[in-house]
C-alpha cells in the first residue's frame, strides 16, 4: 500500500455485478468496434506499416480500457494490476504496459464509509476501544489502512479495512475483465490462458480472505521468531474479522528511501543477504512463498531510530495476502534446476525444464542447450564460477555488485538473441509467479546496492553447509 497520502477519495465503490458488468461490456463493445474498424482500414497497407499501425492501435486500446478499469476501482483494478505483473506470457506488451499504470491509482474511500464498515465488523463497543485516525496511511485497490491507538494502554496498531462488496465481486469482475479483453481483441483464449486466468482467480480469492491472511501472518511470525533480522507484525484477533485485520504498527523506512541509501555498504549488504536467505527458506524449507514483489510490502527499521535499541538494522515484512503454498511435485524440479545450474550440469537443467513443461525433448539439441544456458545465467550471483562474472559486476574485494551487474537486462538480451523464442512454451502458472518473485528478490537487493556473493547461502540450502559469510544480524 502507498504511504500516508492526501489524494482523491470517493464516497462509494461500484460493487454491484450488474452495474460493473454493464460498464465493462459497454467499454468492450466500443473497443471491439474500434479494433474491427482499424483492421478493415489497415488491410491495404504494406506489412511494415500494418505492424506499426497495429501496435499503435493496441496501445490506444489498452489505454482506453485501463481508463475504464480505473474508474470502477475495487477488485477490477487489482485484477488489472495482477495481470500487469504476471501476464507477460499471455498479453501483448502494449497491454501490460498500460495495465502497470493502474498501480498509481490509489483513490481512497471516505471516512464515513470506512467507519460504517468498522462498526458493522467490530461492533460499536469494540470500536470504541480504539482511537482511529480517519486519514488513511495507505490505500490500494481492495482496501485501505488506518492507524489506531488502543485506548486502554496506548498500543499503536493499524487496521487494514477491506472495501465493502469487493470480496463478493471477485468472480464476476474477473469474468467481465476477461470478456472485455476478448471483445476488444486484445487476447486469444486457449487452455494456457484459461489456466493462468484460474490462477489469477485463486490469487484474488486469497487476497480478499482476511482470515487466511491473518493466520498466514501469524505463521510467518512464528517461523521467523528466532531470527532477529526480521519483524512481522502481531495480529490482534480481538479487532480482526473477515474484512478487517488489526496488527501492531511497525515503523520503518521505504527500501528506496534516503536514510536507507545512506547506510554504510556493510549494513546494506547485510540487509540484502537477509532478503536472499528469506527467499531460500521459502523455497527450500517452507514451500510457502510471498509472491507479491511490491516494495510496499517491506520496510527497513534502522538501528537506533525511534527508541530502537537493537544493534542492527531489520526488515519489516508486511502484507501476507499473496503468500502461495507450493507442492514438492512442483518445487522439486525447480530445486533440481537450481542445483544443476550451480553444479554446471546442463543436462540436469534441461531435464528440470522438461519436467516443468516449458522445455520439450522434441526441440533441437542446440535450442535446448541455449535455453538451459539462459536459465543457468539467471543464477550468476550465486555461481561458484566467479571468473565468468563481468568486470563491472565485481568490486575490488571480489564481491558481486547486484545493482551494477544489470543481470535481468543481460539475461533478456541473451534470450532475445537466441532462437528459443520460436520454441518457447508458456511455463506452468506456478512458475510464472515464482519467476516474478525471483525478479523481485534480485531487484530488492539491487535497490539496496548490496555487494556480496550469494554462493555460501545457496550452498547452505542445497547441501546443509554452514554459510560462514552470513551473519544472523545486520550489525550497525
JSON list of N, CA and C in Angstrom, two decimals, residues 230-262:
[
{"chain": "A", "resi": 230, "resn": "UNK", "atom": "N", "xyz": [14.34, -10.00, 11.18]},
{"chain": "A", "resi": 230, "resn": "UNK", "atom": "CA", "xyz": [13.02, -9.75, 10.58]},
{"chain": "A", "resi": 230, "resn": "UNK", "atom": "C", "xyz": [12.01, -9.38, 11.65]},
{"chain": "A", "resi": 231, "resn": "UNK", "atom": "N", "xyz": [11.07, -8.53, 11.25]},
{"chain": "A", "resi": 231, "resn": "UNK", "atom": "CA", "xyz": [9.95, -8.14, 12.11]},
{"chain": "A", "resi": 231, "resn": "UNK", "atom": "C", "xyz": [8.66, -8.45, 11.37]},
{"chain": "A", "resi": 232, "resn": "UNK", "atom": "N", "xyz": [7.78, -9.21, 11.97]},
{"chain": "A", "resi": 232, "resn": "UNK", "atom": "CA", "xyz": [6.46, -9.48, 11.42]},
{"chain": "A", "resi": 232, "resn": "UNK", "atom": "C", "xyz": [5.43, -8.96, 12.42]},
{"chain": "A", "resi": 233, "resn": "UNK", "atom": "N", "xyz": [4.50, -8.12, 11.99]},
{"chain": "A", "resi": 233, "resn": "UNK", "atom": "CA", "xyz": [3.50, -7.57, 12.91]},
{"chain": "A", "resi": 233, "resn": "UNK", "atom": "C", "xyz": [2.73, -8.67, 13.64]},
{"chain": "A", "resi": 234, "resn": "UNK", "atom": "N", "xyz": [2.29, -8.36, 14.84]},
{"chain": "A", "resi": 234, "resn": "UNK", "atom": "CA", "xyz": [1.45, -9.29, 15.61]},
{"chain": "A", "resi": 234, "resn": "UNK", "atom": "C", "xyz": [-0.02, -8.97, 15.32]},
{"chain": "A", "resi": 235, "resn": "UNK", "atom": "N", "xyz": [-0.77, -9.98, 14.97]},
{"chain": "A", "resi": 235, "resn": "UNK", "atom": "CA", "xyz": [-2.20, -9.80, 14.69]},
{"chain": "A", "resi": 235, "resn": "UNK", "atom": "C", "xyz": [-2.96, -9.74, 16.01]},
{"chain": "A", "resi": 236, "resn": "UNK", "atom": "N", "xyz": [-3.86, -8.77, 16.12]},
{"chain": "A", "resi": 236, "resn": "UNK", "atom": "CA", "xyz": [-4.73, -8.65, 17.29]},
{"chain": "A", "resi": 236, "resn": "UNK", "atom": "C", "xyz": [-6.10, -9.23, 16.91]},
{"chain": "A", "resi": 237, "resn": "UNK", "atom": "N", "xyz": [-6.33, -10.47, 17.34]},
{"chain": "A", "resi": 237, "resn": "UNK", "atom": "CA", "xyz": [-7.53, -11.18, 16.91]},
{"chain": "A", "resi": 237, "resn": "UNK", "atom": "C", "xyz": [-8.81, -10.50, 17.38]},
{"chain": "A", "resi": 238, "resn": "UNK", "atom": "N", "xyz": [-8.76, -9.82, 18.54]},
{"chain": "A", "resi": 238, "resn": "UNK", "atom": "CA", "xyz": [-9.98, -9.22, 19.08]},
{"chain": "A", "resi": 238, "resn": "UNK", "atom": "C", "xyz": [-10.50, -8.07, 18.21]},
{"chain": "A", "resi": 239, "resn": "UNK", "atom": "N", "xyz": [-9.64, -7.51, 17.35]},
{"chain": "A", "resi": 239, "resn": "UNK", "atom": "CA", "xyz": [-10.06, -6.43, 16.45]},
{"chain": "A", "resi": 239, "resn": "UNK", "atom": "C", "xyz": [-10.04, -6.88, 14.98]},
{"chain": "A", "resi": 240, "resn": "UNK", "atom": "N", "xyz": [-9.95, -8.19, 14.74]},
{"chain": "A", "resi": 240, "resn": "UNK", "atom": "CA", "xyz": [-9.87, -8.71, 13.38]},
{"chain": "A", "resi": 240, "resn": "UNK", "atom": "C", "xyz": [-11.11, -9.51, 13.04]},
{"chain": "A", "resi": 241, "resn": "UNK", "atom": "N", "xyz": [-11.53, -9.40, 11.78]},
{"chain": "A", "resi": 241, "resn": "UNK", "atom": "CA", "xyz": [-12.72, -10.12, 11.29]},
{"chain": "A", "resi": 241, "resn": "UNK", "atom": "C", "xyz": [-12.46, -10.60, 9.87]},
{"chain": "A", "resi": 242, "resn": "UNK", "atom": "N", "xyz": [-13.51, -11.02, 9.19]},
{"chain": "A", "resi": 242, "resn": "UNK", "atom": "CA", "xyz": [-13.37, -11.46, 7.81]},
{"chain": "A", "resi": 242, "resn": "UNK", "atom": "C", "xyz": [-12.99, -10.33, 6.87]},
{"chain": "A", "resi": 243, "resn": "UNK", "atom": "N", "xyz": [-13.22, -9.07, 7.29]},
{"chain": "A", "resi": 243, "resn": "UNK", "atom": "CA", "xyz": [-12.96, -7.93, 6.41]},
{"chain": "A", "resi": 243, "resn": "UNK", "atom": "C", "xyz": [-12.07, -6.86, 7.07]},
{"chain": "A", "resi": 244, "resn": "UNK", "atom": "N", "xyz": [-11.53, -7.17, 8.23]},
{"chain": "A", "resi": 244, "resn": "UNK", "atom": "CA", "xyz": [-10.63, -6.23, 8.92]},
{"chain": "A", "resi": 244, "resn": "UNK", "atom": "C", "xyz": [-9.49, -7.04, 9.53]},
{"chain": "A", "resi": 245, "resn": "UNK", "atom": "N", "xyz": [-8.26, -6.56, 9.33]},
{"chain": "A", "resi": 245, "resn": "UNK", "atom": "CA", "xyz": [-7.11, -7.15, 10.01]},
{"chain": "A", "resi": 245, "resn": "UNK", "atom": "C", "xyz": [-6.47, -6.07, 10.88]},
{"chain": "A", "resi": 246, "resn": "UNK", "atom": "N", "xyz": [-6.38, -6.35, 12.16]},
{"chain": "A", "resi": 246, "resn": "UNK", "atom": "CA", "xyz": [-5.71, -5.44, 13.09]},
{"chain": "A", "resi": 246, "resn": "UNK", "atom": "C", "xyz": [-4.36, -6.04, 13.46]},
{"chain": "A", "resi": 247, "resn": "UNK", "atom": "N", "xyz": [-3.33, -5.25, 13.35]},
{"chain": "A", "resi": 247, "resn": "UNK", "atom": "CA", "xyz": [-2.00, -5.72, 13.72]},
{"chain": "A", "resi": 247, "resn": "UNK", "atom": "C", "xyz": [-1.19, -4.58, 14.32]},
{"chain": "A", "resi": 248, "resn": "UNK", "atom": "N", "xyz": [-0.11, -4.93, 15.00]},
{"chain": "A", "resi": 248, "resn": "UNK", "atom": "CA", "xyz": [0.73, -3.91, 15.60]},
{"chain": "A", "resi": 248, "resn": "UNK", "atom": "C", "xyz": [1.35, -3.03, 14.53]},
{"chain": "A", "resi": 249, "resn": "UNK", "atom": "N", "xyz": [1.46, -1.73, 14.84]},
{"chain": "A", "resi": 249, "resn": "UNK", "atom": "CA", "xyz": [2.10, -0.81, 13.91]},
{"chain": "A", "resi": 249, "resn": "UNK", "atom": "C", "xyz": [3.61, -0.97, 14.02]},
{"chain": "A", "resi": 250, "resn": "UNK", "atom": "N", "xyz": [4.25, -1.23, 12.90]},
{"chain": "A", "resi": 250, "resn": "UNK", "atom": "CA", "xyz": [5.70, -1.43, 12.87]},
{"chain": "A", "resi": 250, "resn": "UNK", "atom": "C", "xyz": [6.33, -0.36, 11.97]},
{"chain": "A", "resi": 251, "resn": "UNK", "atom": "N", "xyz": [7.05, 0.55, 12.58]},
{"chain": "A", "resi": 251, "resn": "UNK", "atom": "CA", "xyz": [7.61, 1.66, 11.81]},
{"chain": "A", "resi": 251, "resn": "UNK", "atom": "C", "xyz": [8.82, 1.21, 11.01]},
{"chain": "A", "resi": 252, "resn": "UNK", "atom": "N", "xyz": [9.16, 2.00, 10.02]},
{"chain": "A", "resi": 252, "resn": "UNK", "atom": "CA", "xyz": [10.31, 1.71, 9.19]},
{"chain": "A", "resi": 252, "resn": "UNK", "atom": "C", "xyz": [10.35, 2.61, 7.97]},
{"chain": "A", "resi": 253, "resn": "UNK", "atom": "N", "xyz": [11.46, 2.54, 7.25]},
{"chain": "A", "resi": 253, "resn": "UNK", "atom": "CA", "xyz": [11.65, 3.37, 6.06]},
{"chain": "A", "resi": 253, "resn": "UNK", "atom": "C", "xyz": [11.40, 2.55, 4.80]},
{"chain": "A", "resi": 254, "resn": "UNK", "atom": "N", "xyz": [10.98, 3.22, 3.73]},
{"chain": "A", "resi": 254, "resn": "UNK", "atom": "CA", "xyz": [10.86, 2.56, 2.43]},
{"chain": "A", "resi": 254, "resn": "UNK", "atom": "C", "xyz": [12.24, 2.07, 1.99]},
{"chain": "A", "resi": 255, "resn": "UNK", "atom": "N", "xyz": [12.25, 0.97, 1.26]},
{"chain": "A", "resi": 255, "resn": "UNK", "atom": "CA", "xyz": [13.51, 0.36, 0.84]},
{"chain": "A", "resi": 255, "resn": "UNK", "atom": "C", "xyz": [14.35, 1.33, 0.02]},
{"chain": "A", "resi": 256, "resn": "UNK", "atom": "N", "xyz": [13.70, 2.18, -0.78]},
{"chain": "A", "resi": 256, "resn": "UNK", "atom": "CA", "xyz": [14.43, 3.10, -1.65]},
{"chain": "A", "resi": 256, "resn": "UNK", "atom": "C", "xyz": [14.60, 4.49, -1.04]},
{"chain": "A", "resi": 257, "resn": "UNK", "atom": "N", "xyz": [14.33, 4.64, 0.24]},
{"chain": "A", "resi": 257, "resn": "UNK", "atom": "CA", "xyz": [14.37, 5.96, 0.87]},
{"chain": "A", "resi": 257, "resn": "UNK", "atom": "C", "xyz": [15.80, 6.44, 1.10]},
{"chain": "A", "resi": 258, "resn": "UNK", "atom": "N", "xyz": [15.94, 7.74, 1.32]},
{"chain": "A", "resi": 258, "resn": "UNK", "atom": "CA", "xyz": [17.24, 8.33, 1.56]},
{"chain": "A", "resi": 258, "resn": "UNK", "atom": "C", "xyz": [17.98, 7.74, 2.76]},
{"chain": "A", "resi": 259, "resn": "UNK", "atom": "N", "xyz": [17.32, 7.63, 3.94]},
{"chain": "A", "resi": 259, "resn": "UNK", "atom": "CA", "xyz": [18.01, 7.08, 5.10]},
{"chain": "A", "resi": 259, "resn": "UNK", "atom": "C", "xyz": [18.57, 5.67, 4.87]},
{"chain": "A", "resi": 260, "resn": "UNK", "atom": "N", "xyz": [17.87, 4.86, 4.07]},
{"chain": "A", "resi": 260, "resn": "UNK", "atom": "CA", "xyz": [18.37, 3.51, 3.77]},
{"chain": "A", "resi": 260, "resn": "UNK", "atom": "C", "xyz": [19.55, 3.59, 2.80]},
{"chain": "A", "resi": 261, "resn": "UNK", "atom": "N", "xyz": [19.43, 4.44, 1.78]},
{"chain": "A", "resi": 261, "resn": "UNK", "atom": "CA", "xyz": [20.54, 4.60, 0.83]},
{"chain": "A", "resi": 261, "resn": "UNK", "atom": "C", "xyz": [21.81, 5.09, 1.51]},
{"chain": "A", "resi": 262, "resn": "UNK", "atom": "N", "xyz": [21.65, 5.86, 2.58]},
{"chain": "A", "resi": 262, "resn": "UNK", "atom": "CA", "xyz": [22.81, 6.45, 3.26]},
{"chain": "A", "resi": 262, "resn": "UNK", "atom": "C", "xyz": [23.47, 5.50, 4.26]}
]
